[in-house]
């Protein structure tokens, strides 16, 4: 389905310069734009390329707005204060029309004691156990396995081969990519001092992902040992991320690929974490701190500093880390 | 099902102070305890909180035992030398009663030339190929795929979507979490010096996991190239751990999340390895060494020192590593 | 099936010393060789062990060739310039005879609008959506999920539980190990400066893996955001590797386990990358560079130097890195 420029302008609260009846069918990059496509520009240097492309219309900030007595613009423009954001919203608006028709594939194995909203979509070979609840318009990808007592809110999207251990709870608009495991046992053992052998500490708590959380592919998030692991509203995790038991992650946090968060760590709101970062157990990352890729936070440390970048293992403010590196390089050269 | 305090005291070899007929239905944390719950205390500071909780009984060490002429204790106590261990065992004892009734889901696809003990549980959509053998009381999670010639012992638990490549062998009481891949091809190629192209070196060996091994979610363990990869009794691996071909891991080793062990490495008994550690090919970690998180062991190195913590890349004793860091910080400050 | 030494000699362009009619059934290591096995030697020190083994024949380089008036050799020899390579090719030649008979398991769910070559093998519980195309002799492992518009060439091998997001393209002879996710959404969001919340940037591009690419188990490769992610001919990725959106990887690259490549990075031909390496966004690794395990390349850096090894975070030439380490150790000792 397509949207007219008038519809897009209204949806995006953007100012339209051009024919409001033109139809947009997709978003695209400038390089691969075809007729019917919408592109965006957030840098004046790219405007002429966008104008020369085959795109039907361009989202751009003020600088692109036609002058009072404009030369005839070659393309319709949607003027938006945050053009990248407007482009993202335009894409979502166009995609809305592509929602699957609700259906339950006949191969799905659904326990009679599950409660599915009539508008859900259940793909092939899904297994749904007893007391599972799934809210309106949620989509469960092929081959996913939902254990007993799982709760999924509305408008969630699970891609194929996702596993939810028993008792896992997803609130609304949660997206889980393929192969991700939610609610697995934490890594907790007790060593018998008499024999030196490890015995399993109970891992019987639960996992809660709040509204608008997205988790990439093949990640793993453990449930609480006795109580809960919780990831709060709006937080985004990349692929192959590990989150241990009893971890608490705040709102609007982003965590890049292959980062690991050990048991009982606390990550507060709006923290930004690069790839391959290691956060040891019982660490606290306070609100708004930024951890550079591959940095490491030793056990029980507190990282504090809204907007400050930390780097290295053990992590220190990047200014100090870079000074340490420069000092070492200088001494090494002199030796 | 529940257990009486008398049954628990006997099972745990603990000394009971209180009514032996009281029923315990679950373990819990002190914070979330409800009537019927058993909690534990291993620090005198937490005893009063535990006593004030809704828990029915408390596992605690000697310090909590009532004095000879005790004031009337507010709760029954189970006195144990290792309270955390006793608590773990109590949880396992209570969970015993929750074993699934043996059954084979009708959707499971089982080759006629497989040998399944009559007491196994096979969940939905499991695929079992020819010559697979599964021992008493083992449970195979939904959607798992067992290749030809796989052998699984007794009391094993595979969670959903586990893959066992052909010829993989699990001994008894092995636990494999969801999404883990066992017996995949090692990363071995031969470069043709004439063309510069890589060709696959045969990866046709096998993988053996001995008794009481547990592997977390989405981990990968490669089979031997020509011979075997082996993980010995009682060793525990966390989520997203990688073990390469021909690796040998000893008994009672623990390896935290996202650690990688390259081909032909040897890890001896009772080694402790933190998260995101990198162990290169042909390394030997001798018995009882401890590798801090994110440390790295270069190719062919030997790490020796029972109870000594190593840290950094390349890893050195933590004392030296911390001294190196302090030296650098001092010089950097002075510069 | 087996091959005669004559057939092997011809296939490998090797010089045969011994009975051409002897049958070889398998390759093996010297240590576990049995009658019918072929082994290889590339180091003169191992020749006597190989001769004493139960192997039926040995691949070896020139040094093993019998002298003009030889003492009677104890075993047939296949003399090859690159014995390890010849051994790998012999293994592949022997395995050719073990290809599965083409078949489609009755449990597979195949959209009528998919185009499958009559010689494909589709294992149990595979889900194939509309407009999927699969070429001659390709094998799709049990429980794999192929989204709409996926294209797979000839002689590809997908192991169990592989997920291909819509529009993913594999050329010929591509091997994908179990649990790997291809074409997932990249990690791209736009932060609304007014609310501080993240909104999803469109992730609607595609992923192309060219001929002879192999990807290990539980890896993840994201499709392009708007355009494409591409991995070129002959490149090999190990287990648990992450490749972000819009990445371009050249020909004959090898990337060891748990390495992560961030969005829009470019890795040129014949680069060699160790395990747990972190490559940030928009990095360029030029042809033939070598990155040591756990090294890290910060955002937008260019790494240049065919055959030069880089190590550390931030990565520098290994000579400098080792000098830096030595300098620090010396200063630390002196302090």
PDB file of N, CA, C and O in Angstrom, chain B residues 140-166:
ATOM      1  N   UNK B 140      13.859 -34.228  26.395  1.00  0.00           N
ATOM      2  CA  UNK B 140      14.339 -33.528  25.202  1.00  0.00           C
ATOM      3  C   UNK B 140      13.361 -32.403  24.875  1.00  0.00           C
ATOM      4  O   UNK B 140      12.192 -32.658  24.561  1.00  0.00           O
ATOM      5  N   UNK B 141      13.853 -31.167  24.954  1.00  0.00           N
ATOM      6  CA  UNK B 141      12.989 -29.996  24.808  1.00  0.00           C
ATOM      7  C   UNK B 141      12.458 -29.812  23.396  1.00  0.00           C
ATOM      8  O   UNK B 141      13.067 -30.240  22.407  1.00  0.00           O
ATOM      9  N   UNK B 142      11.354 -29.076  23.310  1.00  0.00           N
ATOM     10  CA  UNK B 142      10.624 -28.898  22.049  1.00  0.00           C
ATOM     11  C   UNK B 142      11.530 -28.382  20.934  1.00  0.00           C
ATOM     12  O   UNK B 142      12.353 -27.494  21.142  1.00  0.00           O
ATOM     13  N   UNK B 143      11.358 -28.957  19.770  1.00  0.00           N
ATOM     14  CA  UNK B 143      12.050 -28.477  18.585  1.00  0.00           C
ATOM     15  C   UNK B 143      13.523 -28.828  18.516  1.00  0.00           C
ATOM     16  O   UNK B 143      14.214 -28.391  17.590  1.00  0.00           O
ATOM     17  N   UNK B 144      14.022 -29.596  19.471  1.00  0.00           N
ATOM     18  CA  UNK B 144      15.446 -29.980  19.414  1.00  0.00           C
ATOM     19  C   UNK B 144      15.676 -30.991  18.304  1.00  0.00           C
ATOM     20  O   UNK B 144      14.778 -31.752  17.937  1.00  0.00           O
ATOM     21  N   UNK B 145      16.917 -30.983  17.768  1.00  0.00           N
ATOM     22  CA  UNK B 145      17.256 -31.837  16.632  1.00  0.00           C
ATOM     23  C   UNK B 145      18.445 -32.712  17.021  1.00  0.00           C
ATOM     24  O   UNK B 145      19.528 -32.205  17.307  1.00  0.00           O
ATOM     25  N   UNK B 146      18.231 -34.019  17.024  1.00  0.00           N
ATOM     26  CA  UNK B 146      19.296 -34.964  17.403  1.00  0.00           C
ATOM     27  C   UNK B 146      19.724 -35.735  16.164  1.00  0.00           C
ATOM     28  O   UNK B 146      18.961 -36.543  15.635  1.00  0.00           O
ATOM     29  N   UNK B 147      20.961 -35.475  15.734  1.00  0.00           N
ATOM     30  CA  UNK B 147      21.467 -36.112  14.521  1.00  0.00           C
ATOM     31  C   UNK B 147      21.733 -37.600  14.718  1.00  0.00           C
ATOM     32  O   UNK B 147      21.683 -38.115  15.835  1.00  0.00           O
ATOM     33  N   UNK B 148      22.056 -38.272  13.609  1.00  0.00           N
ATOM     34  CA  UNK B 148      22.328 -39.707  13.684  1.00  0.00           C
ATOM     35  C   UNK B 148      23.446 -40.038  14.683  1.00  0.00           C
ATOM     36  O   UNK B 148      24.387 -39.272  14.834  1.00  0.00           O
ATOM     37  N   UNK B 149      23.295 -41.172  15.338  1.00  0.00           N
ATOM     38  CA  UNK B 149      24.338 -41.717  16.209  1.00  0.00           C
ATOM     39  C   UNK B 149      24.610 -40.877  17.457  1.00  0.00           C
ATOM     40  O   UNK B 149      25.671 -41.013  18.081  1.00  0.00           O
ATOM     41  N   UNK B 150      23.675 -40.025  17.821  1.00  0.00           N
ATOM     42  CA  UNK B 150      23.795 -39.297  19.092  1.00  0.00           C
ATOM     43  C   UNK B 150      23.481 -40.245  20.240  1.00  0.00           C
ATOM     44  O   UNK B 150      22.581 -41.088  20.141  1.00  0.00           O
ATOM     45  N   UNK B 151      24.231 -40.086  21.347  1.00  0.00           N
ATOM     46  CA  UNK B 151      23.963 -40.877  22.543  1.00  0.00           C
ATOM     47  C   UNK B 151      23.749 -39.946  23.729  1.00  0.00           C
ATOM     48  O   UNK B 151      24.578 -39.075  23.985  1.00  0.00           O
ATOM     49  N   UNK B 152      22.654 -40.146  24.443  1.00  0.00           N
ATOM     50  CA  UNK B 152      22.323 -39.334  25.619  1.00  0.00           C
ATOM     51  C   UNK B 152      22.070 -40.285  26.773  1.00  0.00           C
ATOM     52  O   UNK B 152      21.302 -41.241  26.635  1.00  0.00           O
ATOM     53  N   UNK B 153      22.717 -40.009  27.927  1.00  0.00           N
ATOM     54  CA  UNK B 153      22.603 -40.901  29.076  1.00  0.00           C
ATOM     55  C   UNK B 153      21.298 -40.716  29.838  1.00  0.00           C
ATOM     56  O   UNK B 153      20.283 -40.307  29.278  1.00  0.00           O
ATOM     57  N   UNK B 154      21.355 -40.974  31.125  1.00  0.00           N
ATOM     58  CA  UNK B 154      20.152 -40.891  31.959  1.00  0.00           C
ATOM     59  C   UNK B 154      20.033 -39.530  32.627  1.00  0.00           C
ATOM     60  O   UNK B 154      21.036 -38.846  32.851  1.00  0.00           O
ATOM     61  N   UNK B 155      18.815 -39.138  32.919  1.00  0.00           N
ATOM     62  CA  UNK B 155      18.530 -37.911  33.679  1.00  0.00           C
ATOM     63  C   UNK B 155      19.119 -36.658  33.042  1.00  0.00           C
ATOM     64  O   UNK B 155      19.453 -35.698  33.741  1.00  0.00           O
ATOM     65  N   UNK B 156      19.247 -36.663  31.735  1.00  0.00           N
ATOM     66  CA  UNK B 156      19.695 -35.450  31.035  1.00  0.00           C
ATOM     67  C   UNK B 156      18.487 -34.550  30.771  1.00  0.00           C
ATOM     68  O   UNK B 156      17.344 -34.996  30.720  1.00  0.00           O
ATOM     69  N   UNK B 157      18.766 -33.242  30.591  1.00  0.00           N
ATOM     70  CA  UNK B 157      17.697 -32.289  30.313  1.00  0.00           C
ATOM     71  C   UNK B 157      18.169 -31.387  29.188  1.00  0.00           C
ATOM     72  O   UNK B 157      19.114 -30.598  29.365  1.00  0.00           O
ATOM     73  N   UNK B 158      17.546 -31.542  28.029  1.00  0.00           N
ATOM     74  CA  UNK B 158      17.800 -30.609  26.932  1.00  0.00           C
ATOM     75  C   UNK B 158      16.624 -29.652  26.866  1.00  0.00           C
ATOM     76  O   UNK B 158      15.466 -30.084  26.752  1.00  0.00           O
ATOM     77  N   UNK B 159      16.892 -28.351  26.930  1.00  0.00           N
ATOM     78  CA  UNK B 159      15.840 -27.354  26.772  1.00  0.00           C
ATOM     79  C   UNK B 159      15.520 -27.204  25.282  1.00  0.00           C
ATOM     80  O   UNK B 159      16.169 -27.825  24.436  1.00  0.00           O
ATOM     81  N   UNK B 160      14.527 -26.378  24.932  1.00  0.00           N
ATOM     82  CA  UNK B 160      14.097 -26.319  23.527  1.00  0.00           C
ATOM     83  C   UNK B 160      15.192 -25.848  22.554  1.00  0.00           C
ATOM     84  O   UNK B 160      16.087 -25.089  22.914  1.00  0.00           O
ATOM     85  N   UNK B 161      15.055 -26.303  21.327  1.00  0.00           N
ATOM     86  CA  UNK B 161      15.867 -25.844  20.198  1.00  0.00           C
ATOM     87  C   UNK B 161      17.360 -26.069  20.397  1.00  0.00           C
ATOM     88  O   UNK B 161      18.191 -25.236  20.032  1.00  0.00           O
ATOM     89  N   UNK B 162      17.692 -27.190  20.974  1.00  0.00           N
ATOM     90  CA  UNK B 162      19.090 -27.624  21.051  1.00  0.00           C
ATOM     91  C   UNK B 162      19.383 -28.480  19.825  1.00  0.00           C
ATOM     92  O   UNK B 162      18.533 -29.252  19.381  1.00  0.00           O
ATOM     93  N   UNK B 163      20.589 -28.328  19.259  1.00  0.00           N
ATOM     94  CA  UNK B 163      21.000 -29.162  18.124  1.00  0.00           C
ATOM     95  C   UNK B 163      22.204 -30.006  18.525  1.00  0.00           C
ATOM     96  O   UNK B 163      23.203 -29.479  19.011  1.00  0.00           O
ATOM     97  N   UNK B 164      22.103 -31.306  18.310  1.00  0.00           N
ATOM     98  CA  UNK B 164      23.251 -32.190  18.486  1.00  0.00           C
ATOM     99  C   UNK B 164      23.641 -32.745  17.115  1.00  0.00           C
ATOM    100  O   UNK B 164      22.873 -33.493  16.497  1.00  0.00           O
ATOM    101  N   UNK B 165      24.828 -32.363  16.663  1.00  0.00           N
ATOM    102  CA  UNK B 165      25.323 -32.912  15.405  1.00  0.00           C
ATOM    103  C   UNK B 165      25.547 -34.422  15.562  1.00  0.00           C
ATOM    104  O   UNK B 165      25.669 -34.918  16.687  1.00  0.00           O
ATOM    105  N   UNK B 166      25.668 -35.114  14.438  1.00  0.00           N
ATOM    106  CA  UNK B 166      25.855 -36.564  14.491  1.00  0.00           C
ATOM    107  C   UNK B 166      27.004 -36.959  15.420  1.00  0.00           C
ATOM    108  O   UNK B 166      28.023 -36.277  15.478  1.00  0.00           O
TER     109      UNK B 166
END
